[in-house]
CSV table of C-alpha atoms in Angstrom, one decimal:
chain,number,residue,atom,x,y,z
A,1,MET,CA,30.1,-106.3,22.3
A,2,LYS,CA,27.2,-106.7,24.6
A,3,LEU,CA,24.9,-109.6,24.4
A,4,SER,CA,22.0,-106.9,24.4
A,5,ASP,CA,23.2,-105.5,21.1
A,6,LEU,CA,23.3,-109.0,19.4
A,7,LEU,CA,19.9,-109.5,20.4
A,8,LYS,CA,18.3,-106.5,19.0
A,9,THR,CA,18.1,-108.2,15.5
A,10,ILE,CA,16.0,-111.3,17.0
A,11,GLN,CA,12.9,-112.0,19.2
A,12,PRO,CA,13.8,-114.1,22.0
A,13,VAL,CA,11.2,-116.4,23.8
A,14,ARG,CA,12.6,-115.8,27.1
A,15,ILE,CA,15.8,-114.7,28.7
A,16,ILE,CA,17.8,-115.6,31.8
A,17,GLY,CA,20.0,-113.6,33.3
A,18,SER,CA,21.9,-110.3,32.6
A,19,THR,CA,22.0,-109.2,28.9
A,20,ASP,CA,24.7,-106.6,29.9
A,21,VAL,CA,27.4,-109.2,29.7
A,22,GLU,CA,30.2,-108.4,27.2
A,23,ILE,CA,30.4,-111.1,24.4
A,24,THR,CA,34.1,-111.7,22.9
A,25,GLY,CA,33.1,-114.5,20.5
A,26,ILE,CA,30.3,-116.3,19.1
A,27,ASN,CA,30.3,-120.1,18.0
A,28,ILE,CA,27.7,-123.0,17.2
A,29,ASP,CA,30.7,-125.4,17.9
A,30,SER,CA,31.4,-126.2,21.4
A,31,ARG,CA,35.0,-127.5,20.9
A,32,LEU,CA,35.8,-123.8,19.5
A,33,ILE,CA,34.4,-121.9,22.8
A,34,GLU,CA,36.5,-119.5,24.7
A,35,ALA,CA,36.1,-117.3,27.5
A,36,GLY,CA,33.3,-114.5,27.2
A,37,HIS,CA,32.0,-116.6,24.0
A,38,LEU,CA,28.3,-116.9,23.1
A,39,PHE,CA,27.5,-120.6,22.5
A,40,MET,CA,24.6,-120.9,20.1
A,41,ALA,CA,22.9,-124.5,20.4
A,42,MET,CA,21.8,-125.7,16.9
A,43,ARG,CA,19.8,-129.0,15.8
A,44,GLY,CA,21.5,-130.8,13.2
A,45,THR,CA,20.7,-134.0,11.2
A,46,GLN,CA,23.4,-136.1,13.4
A,47,THR,CA,24.0,-134.1,16.7
A,48,ASP,CA,22.1,-131.9,18.8
A,49,GLY,CA,24.1,-128.7,19.9
A,50,HIS,CA,22.1,-129.0,23.3
A,51,ALA,CA,23.9,-131.6,24.2
A,52,TYR,CA,26.9,-129.8,24.2
A,53,ILE,CA,25.9,-126.6,26.4
A,54,PRO,CA,27.7,-128.3,29.7
A,55,ALA,CA,30.8,-128.7,27.6
A,56,ALA,CA,30.6,-125.0,26.2
A,57,ILE,CA,29.9,-123.7,29.5
A,58,GLY,CA,32.9,-125.7,30.9
A,59,LYS,CA,35.0,-123.8,28.2
A,60,GLY,CA,34.1,-120.6,29.3
A,61,ALA,CA,31.1,-119.6,27.7
A,62,VAL,CA,29.0,-116.8,29.1
A,63,ALA,CA,25.8,-116.9,27.5
A,64,VAL,CA,23.9,-119.7,25.6
A,65,LEU,CA,21.3,-119.1,23.0
A,66,CYS,CA,19.2,-122.7,22.6
A,67,GLU,CA,15.5,-123.6,22.0
A,68,GLU,CA,15.1,-125.6,25.0
A,69,LEU,CA,16.2,-124.2,28.5
A,70,PRO,CA,18.0,-126.9,30.5
A,71,GLU,CA,16.3,-128.1,33.7
A,72,GLU,CA,18.6,-126.8,36.0
A,73,PRO,CA,20.4,-123.4,34.6
A,74,GLU,CA,23.8,-122.7,35.9
A,75,THR,CA,24.0,-119.7,37.8
A,76,ASP,CA,26.1,-116.5,36.2
A,77,ILE,CA,25.2,-117.7,32.7
A,78,THR,CA,22.9,-116.1,30.5
A,79,TYR,CA,20.3,-118.3,28.5
A,80,VAL,CA,18.5,-117.0,25.6
A,81,GLN,CA,15.7,-119.1,24.5
A,82,VAL,CA,14.4,-119.0,20.7
A,83,LYS,CA,11.8,-120.4,18.6
A,84,ASP,CA,14.3,-121.2,15.7
A,85,SER,CA,17.7,-121.4,16.5
A,86,GLU,CA,19.0,-121.9,13.0
A,87,ASP,CA,17.3,-118.7,12.1
A,88,ALA,CA,18.5,-116.8,15.1
A,89,VAL,CA,22.1,-117.8,14.2
A,90,GLY,CA,22.8,-116.0,11.2
A,91,LYS,CA,21.2,-113.0,12.4
A,92,VAL,CA,23.3,-112.7,15.3
A,93,ALA,CA,26.0,-113.7,13.5
A,94,THR,CA,25.4,-110.9,11.0
A,95,ALA,CA,25.2,-108.5,14.2
A,96,PHE,CA,28.4,-109.6,15.6
A,97,TYR,CA,30.4,-109.0,12.6
A,98,GLY,CA,29.4,-105.7,11.7
A,99,ASP,CA,26.4,-106.4,9.6
A,100,PRO,CA,28.9,-106.5,6.5
A,101,THR,CA,26.4,-106.9,3.7
A,102,SER,CA,25.1,-103.5,4.5
A,103,LYS,CA,28.6,-102.2,3.4
A,104,MET,CA,29.0,-104.0,0.1
A,105,GLU,CA,26.6,-105.4,-2.9
A,106,LEU,CA,26.2,-109.1,-2.2
A,107,VAL,CA,25.1,-110.9,-5.2
A,108,GLY,CA,23.8,-114.6,-4.8
A,109,VAL,CA,24.2,-117.4,-7.4
A,110,THR,CA,22.0,-120.2,-7.0
A,111,GLY,CA,20.4,-123.1,-9.0
A,112,THR,CA,20.8,-126.7,-9.8
A,113,ASN,CA,23.9,-126.3,-12.1
A,114,GLY,CA,26.5,-123.5,-13.2
A,115,LYS,CA,26.9,-121.7,-9.9
A,116,THR,CA,30.7,-122.1,-9.8
A,117,THR,CA,31.1,-120.9,-13.1
A,118,ILE,CA,28.8,-117.6,-12.9
A,119,ALA,CA,30.2,-116.7,-9.5
A,120,THR,CA,33.7,-117.2,-10.4
A,121,LEU,CA,32.9,-115.4,-14.3
A,122,LEU,CA,31.6,-112.3,-12.2
A,123,TYR,CA,34.3,-112.3,-9.7
A,124,ASN,CA,36.7,-112.0,-12.4
A,125,THR,CA,34.9,-109.9,-14.5
A,126,PHE,CA,34.5,-107.1,-11.8
A,127,ARG,CA,38.1,-107.5,-11.0
A,128,TYR,CA,39.2,-107.0,-14.7
A,129,PHE,CA,37.3,-103.5,-14.4
A,130,GLY,CA,39.2,-102.6,-11.4
A,131,TYR,CA,36.6,-103.4,-8.9
A,132,LYS,CA,37.7,-105.0,-5.1
A,133,VAL,CA,35.5,-108.0,-4.6
A,134,GLY,CA,35.1,-111.0,-2.8
A,135,LEU,CA,34.1,-114.7,-4.1
A,136,ILE,CA,32.5,-117.5,-2.1
A,137,SER,CA,32.5,-120.5,-4.1
A,138,THR,CA,32.9,-124.6,-3.9
A,139,VAL,CA,36.4,-124.3,-5.1
A,140,CYS,CA,38.0,-121.4,-3.1
A,141,ASN,CA,36.9,-118.4,-1.4
A,142,TYR,CA,38.4,-115.0,-2.2
A,143,ILE,CA,39.1,-111.8,-0.5
A,144,ASP,CA,39.9,-109.7,-3.5
A,145,ASP,CA,42.8,-111.7,-4.8
A,146,ARG,CA,43.8,-113.4,-1.6
A,147,PRO,CA,42.5,-117.2,-1.6
A,148,VAL,CA,40.8,-118.7,1.4
A,149,PRO,CA,40.0,-122.3,1.4
A,150,THR,CA,36.6,-123.7,1.7
A,151,GLU,CA,35.0,-126.6,2.8
A,152,HIS,CA,31.5,-126.1,1.8
A,153,THR,CA,29.3,-124.6,-1.0
A,154,THR,CA,28.0,-122.0,1.4
A,155,PRO,CA,29.8,-121.9,4.9
A,156,ASP,CA,28.1,-122.0,8.2
A,157,PRO,CA,26.4,-118.7,9.3
A,158,ILE,CA,29.2,-118.0,11.5
A,159,THR,CA,32.2,-118.6,9.0
A,160,LEU,CA,30.4,-117.0,6.4
A,161,ASN,CA,29.9,-113.7,8.3
A,162,ARG,CA,33.2,-113.6,9.6
A,163,LEU,CA,34.6,-114.0,6.0
A,164,LEU,CA,32.2,-111.4,4.5
A,165,GLY,CA,33.5,-109.0,7.6
A,166,GLU,CA,36.9,-109.5,6.5
A,167,MET,CA,35.6,-108.5,2.9
A,168,ALA,CA,33.9,-105.6,4.0
A,169,ASP,CA,36.9,-104.5,6.0
A,170,SER,CA,39.5,-104.9,3.1
A,171,GLY,CA,37.4,-102.4,1.1
A,172,CYS,CA,35.5,-104.7,-1.1
A,173,LYS,CA,32.5,-103.3,-3.1
A,174,TYR,CA,31.0,-106.5,-4.5
A,175,ALA,CA,30.8,-110.2,-3.5
A,176,PHE,CA,29.6,-112.9,-5.4
A,177,MET,CA,28.4,-116.0,-3.3
A,178,GLU,CA,27.4,-119.7,-4.1
A,179,VAL,CA,24.1,-120.2,-3.0
A,180,SER,CA,22.9,-123.9,-2.7
A,181,SER,CA,19.4,-125.2,-1.9
A,182,HIS,CA,20.6,-127.0,1.2
A,183,SER,CA,22.2,-123.8,2.6
A,184,ILE,CA,18.9,-122.2,2.0
A,185,ALA,CA,16.7,-125.0,3.9
A,186,GLN,CA,19.3,-124.6,6.8
A,187,LYS,CA,18.9,-120.7,6.9
A,188,ARG,CA,22.7,-120.4,6.7
A,189,ILE,CA,22.0,-116.8,4.8
A,190,SER,CA,19.7,-115.7,7.3
A,191,GLY,CA,20.5,-111.9,8.2
A,192,LEU,CA,22.4,-111.5,5.1
A,193,LYS,CA,20.9,-108.7,2.8
A,194,PHE,CA,21.2,-109.6,-1.1
A,195,ALA,CA,21.9,-106.8,-3.6
A,196,GLY,CA,20.0,-109.2,-5.9
A,197,GLY,CA,20.4,-113.0,-7.2
A,198,ILE,CA,21.6,-114.9,-10.4
A,199,PHE,CA,19.7,-118.1,-11.2
A,200,THR,CA,21.1,-121.1,-13.0
A,201,ASN,CA,18.6,-123.9,-14.3
A,202,LEU,CA,16.2,-122.7,-11.5
A,203,THR,CA,14.1,-125.5,-10.0
A,204,ARG,CA,11.3,-125.4,-7.4
A,205,ASP,CA,13.7,-125.6,-4.7
A,206,HIS,CA,14.9,-122.2,-5.4
A,207,LEU,CA,11.7,-120.4,-5.6
A,208,ASP,CA,11.9,-119.7,-1.9
A,209,TYR,CA,15.0,-117.8,-2.3
A,210,HIS,CA,13.7,-115.9,-5.0
A,211,LYS,CA,11.8,-113.9,-2.7
A,212,THR,CA,14.8,-113.2,-0.7
A,213,VAL,CA,16.6,-110.9,-3.4
């Protein structure tokens, strides 16, 4: 996919280099970068992805999305400066994986307690009635009846969109997803299209999410 196509979903502050470059993969972890990838530098609570831009380029990244441009940009590398990389990463990931939530109904389940129970009940109920569905939960993710191990309540935006893309490609018509307050604050669900939301023990922390569904 061309970088120019990925950038249609965001509003860059500045671009250095060509956007006609072919992107074969995207990642926020420099250790997973391969030749032809777009590396997206995010600021974390413990590490700053900007510090790993040289490492990502060394592993083959052809483009970099970041909030701060390096003082001495590498030649033949395209740099895309954005105001908010957390928000941009989700939108770019959605575009790269074919906008999976436009091909099925995604329902988010949020709240203080009961997210896993509600999401799992919905998943099992819809499967009982013959629908092909997906589940993203703390316990385990499922693409219809195929389990996919999970590490977080809500995966990072790239993992999340890749998983949703597999669900859409497998013919899932519905997907039920636990959505934690933490993931909302970190904008991991940026770019996703929700058909609706279900709230369990709703608190003030979830009011912003309520506006998105």
